Amino acid sequence: MTVSTHQVGATCPSCGRFVGPLEKCPYCGADIKKRLPLRYLKLACLLFAILGVALLVFAASGAATPTTKIGAIGATMNYAYVRLEGTVTRGPLYDPDAPALRFYLADDTGEIQVGAFRDVTQALVAAGKIPTAGDHVIVEGTLRVRDDFTSFNLASADKVQIVPPTASEITIGAVGYDDELHYVVVRGAVREIRQPYQGLTLITLGDASGELDVAVSGDIEKLYGAVSPFELGDAVTVQGIVTYFRDSPQLVLRHPNDFKKLAVDNTAAAMVRIGEIDAARVNQRVQVSAQVTRVSKFSQGMRATLADDSGEITLVLWQDVYDQIPNASALKKGAQVQVLGKVSQYRGEFEIVPQRAGDVRISAAVAQNSETPQPGTTAPSSSAEPTNTPRPTREPTDAPVTRTIGSLTQTDKDAVVVVTGAITRASSFSQGMRYTLDDGTGKITLLIWKDVLEKLGFRDELQQGAQVRVTGKVDVFNDTLEVIPAHASDVELIAAAPVQTVEVRGIGSLSTDDLDKVVSVRGTIAEISDFSKGKYVTLQDDTGKIQITVFNDILESIQDKLAIGATATARGKVNLFRGKMEIVAEGFVIE
């Protein structure tokens, strides 16, 4: 059997006859075209593949990573590469041994901790690209989403863009809530230096408008070095970011060079004659030098009448200030006193109120020549005046009138009224407690001084929901109405706060069906972390764990007992924050 073999491409594509290597068919005259060699096809495929990869690389390098909102980060985004944009609210926190650098970034949806480690940290420090409180930054990196914490790790130093803030000059007394996270410049004199703990120095500055703490972090000094030497009384200018600590503003120093000593005299307050003090100086700080003409004691401290050749003014010394004056016993009639303090007005009379003992300098009383008694008069007693004069008798006032809170206005200042309402909020301060009262027609601040509060047998029952009746004087502070009881008997507890009957739930039983519901959970404190308005406390029981958001007004009453390992019960509304359930505490009890 004969098998014929034909070479590929050796037949005529027109007539199909064998033509061999001929380029033209001898039978039909058709031209014979050779097929493209296979190696050419392989080479073309390779070239197209290389070109395609190059185009993909070019397209990828030119496309920006989309920006992700912090509040949109969820559990499915663990290890996702994202871009974040926002403002640095805290930091930097620097560990040169690791090395590691952390700061907190916030946008309009939430806040997240950003970290850089090892080579990335070294590159940031070497390049001077240190995100600091107040900076607007754009960062790229990887998310780490855990059950109880979400963080962000920087990809590299070149993935950090920083836009520093612009500073504006302001007086110390003008710093308010609207300035939070703003970059400001203040001038004043160094009034006090203290170190609450290792790694934080607080420098109190004062000008004619008020006082303000400047916070110098140890992390800033690790990165840039120490602040230039200065002393108490030095006039300085400081640039910093306004933050709040326990409802009080402070400046956070961004760089040691932002704290500069001025070659001028102490600018804490101007020395004025008493007769120059008028309503325009209320809430300003001044210095006066005068003679004591009268001294009296009141429930919160001491009062003294000061006089110079232009007029008189009342010096008010709160008890904590008076107790720290080294020669307080020298405050007697005839003593010469130099005082730096804030001007206030009480019942139409001006007062000067120093904030610390160092603001009061007392010289010994000038010897008084005894006067010769006139006929028909009694010679003055030679016995010494008592140190603590009884509280002066006030002018008689009209009987207190029962008023609704909504009917009170600033024109009722100094009126004695009776108001009844429910406590909706409570917060402490150095001299006592503030409560918000609501009677349905309006709200007013109930201010109870410490000495009055200590005499209240039911002070622990003054909680949210309690009903009280108060007799007190109406005052105005920062355009807010206050009612101030003079005695413990002026505060009456009508009804205790209602007992909450919310059933204690297992943490693991909570679900999205419980959103916006008030629940109660009990567990062990597993973790505590700070945020600008309070603390995040993680509670854990046998069924799971959950984050409790505890704001400062609740935190103040449990601060001393708050510790990891303690058993606590939290009551509050279930909320969804950054894709995770939390409880916003309305009550928090540590056992």
PDB file of N, CA and C in Angstrom, residues 429-502:
ATOM      1  N   PHE A 429     -17.041  70.748  89.132  1.00  0.00           N
ATOM      2  CA  PHE A 429     -15.924  71.648  88.881  1.00  0.00           C
ATOM      3  C   PHE A 429     -15.230  71.862  90.218  1.00  0.00           C
ATOM      4  N   SER A 430     -14.146  72.622  90.230  1.00  0.00           N
ATOM      5  CA  SER A 430     -13.285  72.679  91.413  1.00  0.00           C
ATOM      6  C   SER A 430     -13.991  73.201  92.659  1.00  0.00           C
ATOM      7  N   GLN A 431     -15.033  74.039  92.494  1.00  0.00           N
ATOM      8  CA  GLN A 431     -15.687  74.662  93.642  1.00  0.00           C
ATOM      9  C   GLN A 431     -17.061  74.080  93.958  1.00  0.00           C
ATOM     10  N   GLY A 432     -17.472  73.017  93.250  1.00  0.00           N
ATOM     11  CA  GLY A 432     -18.770  72.437  93.537  1.00  0.00           C
ATOM     12  C   GLY A 432     -19.340  71.646  92.375  1.00  0.00           C
ATOM     13  N   MET A 433     -20.671  71.760  92.186  1.00  0.00           N
ATOM     14  CA  MET A 433     -21.367  71.015  91.136  1.00  0.00           C
ATOM     15  C   MET A 433     -22.291  71.949  90.366  1.00  0.00           C
ATOM     16  N   ARG A 434     -22.465  71.622  89.076  1.00  0.00           N
ATOM     17  CA  ARG A 434     -23.450  72.294  88.239  1.00  0.00           C
ATOM     18  C   ARG A 434     -24.470  71.258  87.776  1.00  0.00           C
ATOM     19  N   TYR A 435     -25.750  71.600  87.886  1.00  0.00           N
ATOM     20  CA  TYR A 435     -26.828  70.736  87.410  1.00  0.00           C
ATOM     21  C   TYR A 435     -27.684  71.532  86.425  1.00  0.00           C
ATOM     22  N   THR A 436     -28.207  70.846  85.423  1.00  0.00           N
ATOM     23  CA  THR A 436     -29.162  71.478  84.515  1.00  0.00           C
ATOM     24  C   THR A 436     -30.566  71.100  84.956  1.00  0.00           C
ATOM     25  N   LEU A 437     -31.391  72.116  85.256  1.00  0.00           N
ATOM     26  CA  LEU A 437     -32.778  71.892  85.658  1.00  0.00           C
ATOM     27  C   LEU A 437     -33.701  72.205  84.495  1.00  0.00           C
ATOM     28  N   ASP A 438     -34.745  71.375  84.341  1.00  0.00           N
ATOM     29  CA  ASP A 438     -35.725  71.546  83.264  1.00  0.00           C
ATOM     30  C   ASP A 438     -37.115  71.359  83.857  1.00  0.00           C
ATOM     31  N   ASP A 439     -37.972  72.377  83.698  1.00  0.00           N
ATOM     32  CA  ASP A 439     -39.347  72.251  84.197  1.00  0.00           C
ATOM     33  C   ASP A 439     -40.369  72.198  83.072  1.00  0.00           C
ATOM     34  N   GLY A 440     -39.910  72.026  81.841  1.00  0.00           N
ATOM     35  CA  GLY A 440     -40.813  71.978  80.703  1.00  0.00           C
ATOM     36  C   GLY A 440     -40.985  73.313  80.023  1.00  0.00           C
ATOM     37  N   THR A 441     -40.729  74.401  80.754  1.00  0.00           N
ATOM     38  CA  THR A 441     -40.824  75.736  80.145  1.00  0.00           C
ATOM     39  C   THR A 441     -39.458  76.281  79.750  1.00  0.00           C
ATOM     40  N   GLY A 442     -38.407  75.668  80.264  1.00  0.00           N
ATOM     41  CA  GLY A 442     -37.054  76.127  79.970  1.00  0.00           C
ATOM     42  C   GLY A 442     -36.038  75.403  80.830  1.00  0.00           C
ATOM     43  N   LYS A 443     -34.782  75.781  80.659  1.00  0.00           N
ATOM     44  CA  LYS A 443     -33.688  75.165  81.408  1.00  0.00           C
ATOM     45  C   LYS A 443     -32.869  76.246  82.099  1.00  0.00           C
ATOM     46  N   ILE A 444     -32.271  75.892  83.237  1.00  0.00           N
ATOM     47  CA  ILE A 444     -31.398  76.805  83.980  1.00  0.00           C
ATOM     48  C   ILE A 444     -30.325  75.984  84.676  1.00  0.00           C
ATOM     49  N   THR A 445     -29.164  76.596  84.906  1.00  0.00           N
ATOM     50  CA  THR A 445     -28.083  75.920  85.616  1.00  0.00           C
ATOM     51  C   THR A 445     -28.257  76.110  87.117  1.00  0.00           C
ATOM     52  N   LEU A 446     -28.289  75.003  87.851  1.00  0.00           N
ATOM     53  CA  LEU A 446     -28.292  75.035  89.309  1.00  0.00           C
ATOM     54  C   LEU A 446     -26.843  74.902  89.766  1.00  0.00           C
ATOM     55  N   LEU A 447     -26.306  75.957  90.373  1.00  0.00           N
ATOM     56  CA  LEU A 447     -24.919  75.976  90.840  1.00  0.00           C
ATOM     57  C   LEU A 447     -24.906  75.816  92.357  1.00  0.00           C
ATOM     58  N   ILE A 448     -24.290  74.726  92.832  1.00  0.00           N
ATOM     59  CA  ILE A 448     -24.202  74.473  94.272  1.00  0.00           C
ATOM     60  C   ILE A 448     -22.735  74.492  94.668  1.00  0.00           C
ATOM     61  N   TRP A 449     -22.355  75.483  95.497  1.00  0.00           N
ATOM     62  CA  TRP A 449     -20.974  75.573  95.953  1.00  0.00           C
ATOM     63  C   TRP A 449     -20.634  74.382  96.844  1.00  0.00           C
ATOM     64  N   LYS A 450     -19.346  74.097  96.933  1.00  0.00           N
ATOM     65  CA  LYS A 450     -18.866  72.906  97.634  1.00  0.00           C
ATOM     66  C   LYS A 450     -19.317  72.877  99.097  1.00  0.00           C
ATOM     67  N   ASP A 451     -19.242  74.016  99.803  1.00  0.00           N
ATOM     68  CA  ASP A 451     -19.590  74.001 101.228  1.00  0.00           C
ATOM     69  C   ASP A 451     -21.082  73.743 101.434  1.00  0.00           C
ATOM     70  N   VAL A 452     -21.917  74.192 100.501  1.00  0.00           N
ATOM     71  CA  VAL A 452     -23.351  73.903 100.577  1.00  0.00           C
ATOM     72  C   VAL A 452     -23.605  72.440 100.231  1.00  0.00           C
ATOM     73  N   LEU A 453     -22.925  71.945  99.210  1.00  0.00           N
ATOM     74  CA  LEU A 453     -23.106  70.564  98.759  1.00  0.00           C
ATOM     75  C   LEU A 453     -22.756  69.577  99.862  1.00  0.00           C
ATOM     76  N   GLU A 454     -21.687  69.868 100.615  1.00  0.00           N
ATOM     77  CA  GLU A 454     -21.251  68.946 101.668  1.00  0.00           C
ATOM     78  C   GLU A 454     -22.286  68.807 102.777  1.00  0.00           C
ATOM     79  N   LYS A 455     -23.172  69.781 102.910  1.00  0.00           N
ATOM     80  CA  LYS A 455     -24.189  69.734 103.964  1.00  0.00           C
ATOM     81  C   LYS A 455     -25.489  69.088 103.491  1.00  0.00           C
ATOM     82  N   LEU A 456     -25.551  68.709 102.217  1.00  0.00           N
ATOM     83  CA  LEU A 456     -26.748  68.060 101.680  1.00  0.00           C
ATOM     84  C   LEU A 456     -26.679  66.565 101.964  1.00  0.00           C
ATOM     85  N   GLY A 457     -27.608  66.070 102.780  1.00  0.00           N
ATOM     86  CA  GLY A 457     -27.600  64.648 103.094  1.00  0.00           C
ATOM     87  C   GLY A 457     -27.975  63.769 101.918  1.00  0.00           C
ATOM     88  N   PHE A 458     -28.630  64.343 100.913  1.00  0.00           N
ATOM     89  CA  PHE A 458     -29.082  63.562  99.753  1.00  0.00           C
ATOM     90  C   PHE A 458     -28.292  63.911  98.497  1.00  0.00           C
ATOM     91  N   ARG A 459     -27.069  64.443  98.647  1.00  0.00           N
ATOM     92  CA  ARG A 459     -26.325  64.898  97.466  1.00  0.00           C
ATOM     93  C   ARG A 459     -26.058  63.768  96.475  1.00  0.00           C
ATOM     94  N   ASP A 460     -25.915  62.518  96.974  1.00  0.00           N
ATOM     95  CA  ASP A 460     -25.676  61.398  96.057  1.00  0.00           C
ATOM     96  C   ASP A 460     -26.918  61.070  95.233  1.00  0.00           C
ATOM     97  N   GLU A 461     -28.085  61.576  95.656  1.00  0.00           N
ATOM     98  CA  GLU A 461     -29.323  61.316  94.920  1.00  0.00           C
ATOM     99  C   GLU A 461     -29.616  62.392  93.881  1.00  0.00           C
ATOM    100  N   LEU A 462     -28.758  63.409  93.806  1.00  0.00           N
ATOM    101  CA  LEU A 462     -28.945  64.452  92.792  1.00  0.00           C
ATOM    102  C   LEU A 462     -28.403  63.939  91.465  1.00  0.00           C
ATOM    103  N   GLN A 463     -29.202  63.099  90.834  1.00  0.00           N
ATOM    104  CA  GLN A 463     -28.819  62.454  89.590  1.00  0.00           C
ATOM    105  C   GLN A 463     -29.834  62.792  88.509  1.00  0.00           C
ATOM    106  N   GLN A 464     -29.498  62.393  87.293  1.00  0.00           N
ATOM    107  CA  GLN A 464     -30.401  62.632  86.167  1.00  0.00           C
ATOM    108  C   GLN A 464     -31.769  62.010  86.444  1.00  0.00           C
ATOM    109  N   GLY A 465     -32.812  62.828  86.343  1.00  0.00           N
ATOM    110  CA  GLY A 465     -34.169  62.356  86.578  1.00  0.00           C
ATOM    111  C   GLY A 465     -34.738  62.768  87.921  1.00  0.00           C
ATOM    112  N   ALA A 466     -33.880  63.175  88.872  1.00  0.00           N
ATOM    113  CA  ALA A 466     -34.366  63.599  90.188  1.00  0.00           C
ATOM    114  C   ALA A 466     -35.099  64.939  90.080  1.00  0.00           C
ATOM    115  N   GLN A 467     -36.168  65.102  90.881  1.00  0.00           N
ATOM    116  CA  GLN A 467     -36.946  66.338  90.917  1.00  0.00           C
ATOM    117  C   GLN A 467     -36.544  67.141  92.155  1.00  0.00           C
ATOM    118  N   VAL A 468     -36.212  68.432  91.977  1.00  0.00           N
ATOM    119  CA  VAL A 468     -35.790  69.264  93.105  1.00  0.00           C
ATOM    120  C   VAL A 468     -36.522  70.605  93.088  1.00  0.00           C
ATOM    121  N   ARG A 469     -36.626  71.198  94.283  1.00  0.00           N
ATOM    122  CA  ARG A 469     -37.124  72.563  94.423  1.00  0.00           C
ATOM    123  C   ARG A 469     -35.994  73.382  95.033  1.00  0.00           C
ATOM    124  N   VAL A 470     -35.674  74.525  94.425  1.00  0.00           N
ATOM    125  CA  VAL A 470     -34.509  75.308  94.828  1.00  0.00           C
ATOM    126  C   VAL A 470     -34.911  76.754  95.082  1.00  0.00           C
ATOM    127  N   THR A 471     -34.428  77.285  96.188  1.00  0.00           N
ATOM    128  CA  THR A 471     -34.534  78.720  96.460  1.00  0.00           C
ATOM    129  C   THR A 471     -33.137  79.310  96.311  1.00  0.00           C
ATOM    130  N   GLY A 472     -32.987  80.287  95.439  1.00  0.00           N
ATOM    131  CA  GLY A 472     -31.652  80.820  95.215  1.00  0.00           C
ATOM    132  C   GLY A 472     -31.660  82.127  94.457  1.00  0.00           C
ATOM    133  N   LYS A 473     -30.480  82.705  94.374  1.00  0.00           N
ATOM    134  CA  LYS A 473     -30.304  83.986  93.686  1.00  0.00           C
ATOM    135  C   LYS A 473     -30.007  83.729  92.212  1.00  0.00           C
ATOM    136  N   VAL A 474     -30.629  84.489  91.349  1.00  0.00           N
ATOM    137  CA  VAL A 474     -30.399  84.378  89.910  1.00  0.00           C
ATOM    138  C   VAL A 474     -29.118  85.126  89.556  1.00  0.00           C
ATOM    139  N   ASP A 475     -28.268  84.460  88.792  1.00  0.00           N
ATOM    140  CA  ASP A 475     -27.035  85.089  88.332  1.00  0.00           C
ATOM    141  C   ASP A 475     -26.880  84.793  86.847  1.00  0.00           C
ATOM    142  N   VAL A 476     -25.980  85.511  86.208  1.00  0.00           N
ATOM    143  CA  VAL A 476     -25.700  85.320  84.785  1.00  0.00           C
ATOM    144  C   VAL A 476     -24.209  85.071  84.629  1.00  0.00           C
ATOM    145  N   PHE A 477     -23.869  83.956  83.992  1.00  0.00           N
ATOM    146  CA  PHE A 477     -22.458  83.627  83.749  1.00  0.00           C
ATOM    147  C   PHE A 477     -22.317  83.203  82.295  1.00  0.00           C
ATOM    148  N   ASN A 478     -21.475  83.941  81.552  1.00  0.00           N
ATOM    149  CA  ASN A 478     -21.289  83.666  80.120  1.00  0.00           C
ATOM    150  C   ASN A 478     -22.625  83.620  79.382  1.00  0.00           C
ATOM    151  N   ASP A 479     -23.493  84.599  79.693  1.00  0.00           N
ATOM    152  CA  ASP A 479     -24.815  84.726  79.059  1.00  0.00           C
ATOM    153  C   ASP A 479     -25.750  83.570  79.389  1.00  0.00           C
ATOM    154  N   THR A 480     -25.420  82.769  80.410  1.00  0.00           N
ATOM    155  CA  THR A 480     -26.261  81.650  80.819  1.00  0.00           C
ATOM    156  C   THR A 480     -26.821  81.922  82.209  1.00  0.00           C
ATOM    157  N   LEU A 481     -28.135  81.721  82.381  1.00  0.00           N
ATOM    158  CA  LEU A 481     -28.768  81.946  83.675  1.00  0.00           C
ATOM    159  C   LEU A 481     -28.387  80.851  84.664  1.00  0.00           C
ATOM    160  N   GLU A 482     -28.150  81.251  85.914  1.00  0.00           N
ATOM    161  CA  GLU A 482     -27.858  80.318  86.995  1.00  0.00           C
ATOM    162  C   GLU A 482     -28.737  80.664  88.190  1.00  0.00           C
ATOM    163  N   VAL A 483     -29.076  79.643  88.980  1.00  0.00           N
ATOM    164  CA  VAL A 483     -29.719  79.870  90.265  1.00  0.00           C
ATOM    165  C   VAL A 483     -28.796  79.263  91.317  1.00  0.00           C
ATOM    166  N   ILE A 484     -28.481  80.072  92.357  1.00  0.00           N
ATOM    167  CA  ILE A 484     -27.452  79.680  93.321  1.00  0.00           C
ATOM    168  C   ILE A 484     -28.054  79.686  94.720  1.00  0.00           C
ATOM    169  N   PRO A 485     -28.247  78.507  95.330  1.00  0.00           N
ATOM    170  CA  PRO A 485     -28.742  78.463  96.710  1.00  0.00           C
ATOM    171  C   PRO A 485     -27.635  78.854  97.688  1.00  0.00           C
ATOM    172  N   ALA A 486     -28.009  79.606  98.731  1.00  0.00           N
ATOM    173  CA  ALA A 486     -27.020  80.059  99.713  1.00  0.00           C
ATOM    174  C   ALA A 486     -26.806  79.038 100.820  1.00  0.00           C
ATOM    175  N   HIS A 487     -27.807  78.195 101.096  1.00  0.00           N
ATOM    176  CA  HIS A 487     -27.724  77.236 102.197  1.00  0.00           C
ATOM    177  C   HIS A 487     -28.231  75.877 101.724  1.00  0.00           C
ATOM    178  N   ALA A 488     -27.845  74.837 102.457  1.00  0.00           N
ATOM    179  CA  ALA A 488     -28.303  73.488 102.120  1.00  0.00           C
ATOM    180  C   ALA A 488     -29.816  73.378 102.246  1.00  0.00           C
ATOM    181  N   SER A 489     -30.398  74.130 103.176  1.00  0.00           N
ATOM    182  CA  SER A 489     -31.852  74.090 103.363  1.00  0.00           C
ATOM    183  C   SER A 489     -32.609  74.684 102.183  1.00  0.00           C
ATOM    184  N   ASP A 490     -31.898  75.373 101.287  1.00  0.00           N
ATOM    185  CA  ASP A 490     -32.543  75.971 100.116  1.00  0.00           C
ATOM    186  C   ASP A 490     -32.749  74.963  98.989  1.00  0.00           C
ATOM    187  N   VAL A 491     -32.241  73.743  99.156  1.00  0.00           N
ATOM    188  CA  VAL A 491     -32.378  72.699  98.137  1.00  0.00           C
ATOM    189  C   VAL A 491     -33.230  71.578  98.713  1.00  0.00           C
ATOM    190  N   GLU A 492     -34.329  71.267  98.047  1.00  0.00           N
ATOM    191  CA  GLU A 492     -35.257  70.239  98.524  1.00  0.00           C
ATOM    192  C   GLU A 492     -35.414  69.162  97.453  1.00  0.00           C
ATOM    193  N   LEU A 493     -35.235  67.909  97.858  1.00  0.00           N
ATOM    194  CA  LEU A 493     -35.424  66.785  96.938  1.00  0.00           C
ATOM    195  C   LEU A 493     -36.892  66.384  96.959  1.00  0.00           C
ATOM    196  N   ILE A 494     -37.579  66.628  95.853  1.00  0.00           N
ATOM    197  CA  ILE A 494     -39.005  66.298  95.768  1.00  0.00           C
ATOM    198  C   ILE A 494     -39.198  64.826  95.437  1.00  0.00           C
ATOM    199  N   ALA A 495     -38.439  64.340  94.471  1.00  0.00           N
ATOM    200  CA  ALA A 495     -38.556  62.938  94.058  1.00  0.00           C
ATOM    201  C   ALA A 495     -37.199  62.464  93.564  1.00  0.00           C
ATOM    202  N   ALA A 496     -36.825  61.277  94.020  1.00  0.00           N
ATOM    203  CA  ALA A 496     -35.552  60.706  93.585  1.00  0.00           C
ATOM    204  C   ALA A 496     -35.644  60.297  92.123  1.00  0.00           C
ATOM    205  N   ALA A 497     -34.501  60.120  91.515  1.00  0.00           N
ATOM    206  CA  ALA A 497     -34.465  59.688  90.113  1.00  0.00           C
ATOM    207  C   ALA A 497     -35.154  58.342  89.985  1.00  0.00           C
ATOM    208  N   PRO A 498     -36.008  58.162  88.967  1.00  0.00           N
ATOM    209  CA  PRO A 498     -36.707  56.879  88.812  1.00  0.00           C
ATOM    210  C   PRO A 498     -35.727  55.734  88.619  1.00  0.00           C
ATOM    211  N   VAL A 499     -36.036  54.629  89.276  1.00  0.00           N
ATOM    212  CA  VAL A 499     -35.181  53.446  89.158  1.00  0.00           C
ATOM    213  C   VAL A 499     -35.399  52.821  87.788  1.00  0.00           C
ATOM    214  N   GLN A 500     -34.325  52.604  87.079  1.00  0.00           N
ATOM    215  CA  GLN A 500     -34.418  52.014  85.749  1.00  0.00           C
ATOM    216  C   GLN A 500     -34.648  50.509  85.866  1.00  0.00           C
ATOM    217  N   THR A 501     -35.624  50.009  85.133  1.00  0.00           N
ATOM    218  CA  THR A 501     -35.952  48.584  85.191  1.00  0.00           C
ATOM    219  C   THR A 501     -35.440  47.840  83.963  1.00  0.00           C
ATOM    220  N   VAL A 502     -34.427  48.424  83.324  1.00  0.00           N
ATOM    221  CA  VAL A 502     -33.889  47.788  82.126  1.00  0.00           C
ATOM    222  C   VAL A 502     -33.207  46.481  82.509  1.00  0.00           C
TER     223      VAL A 502
END
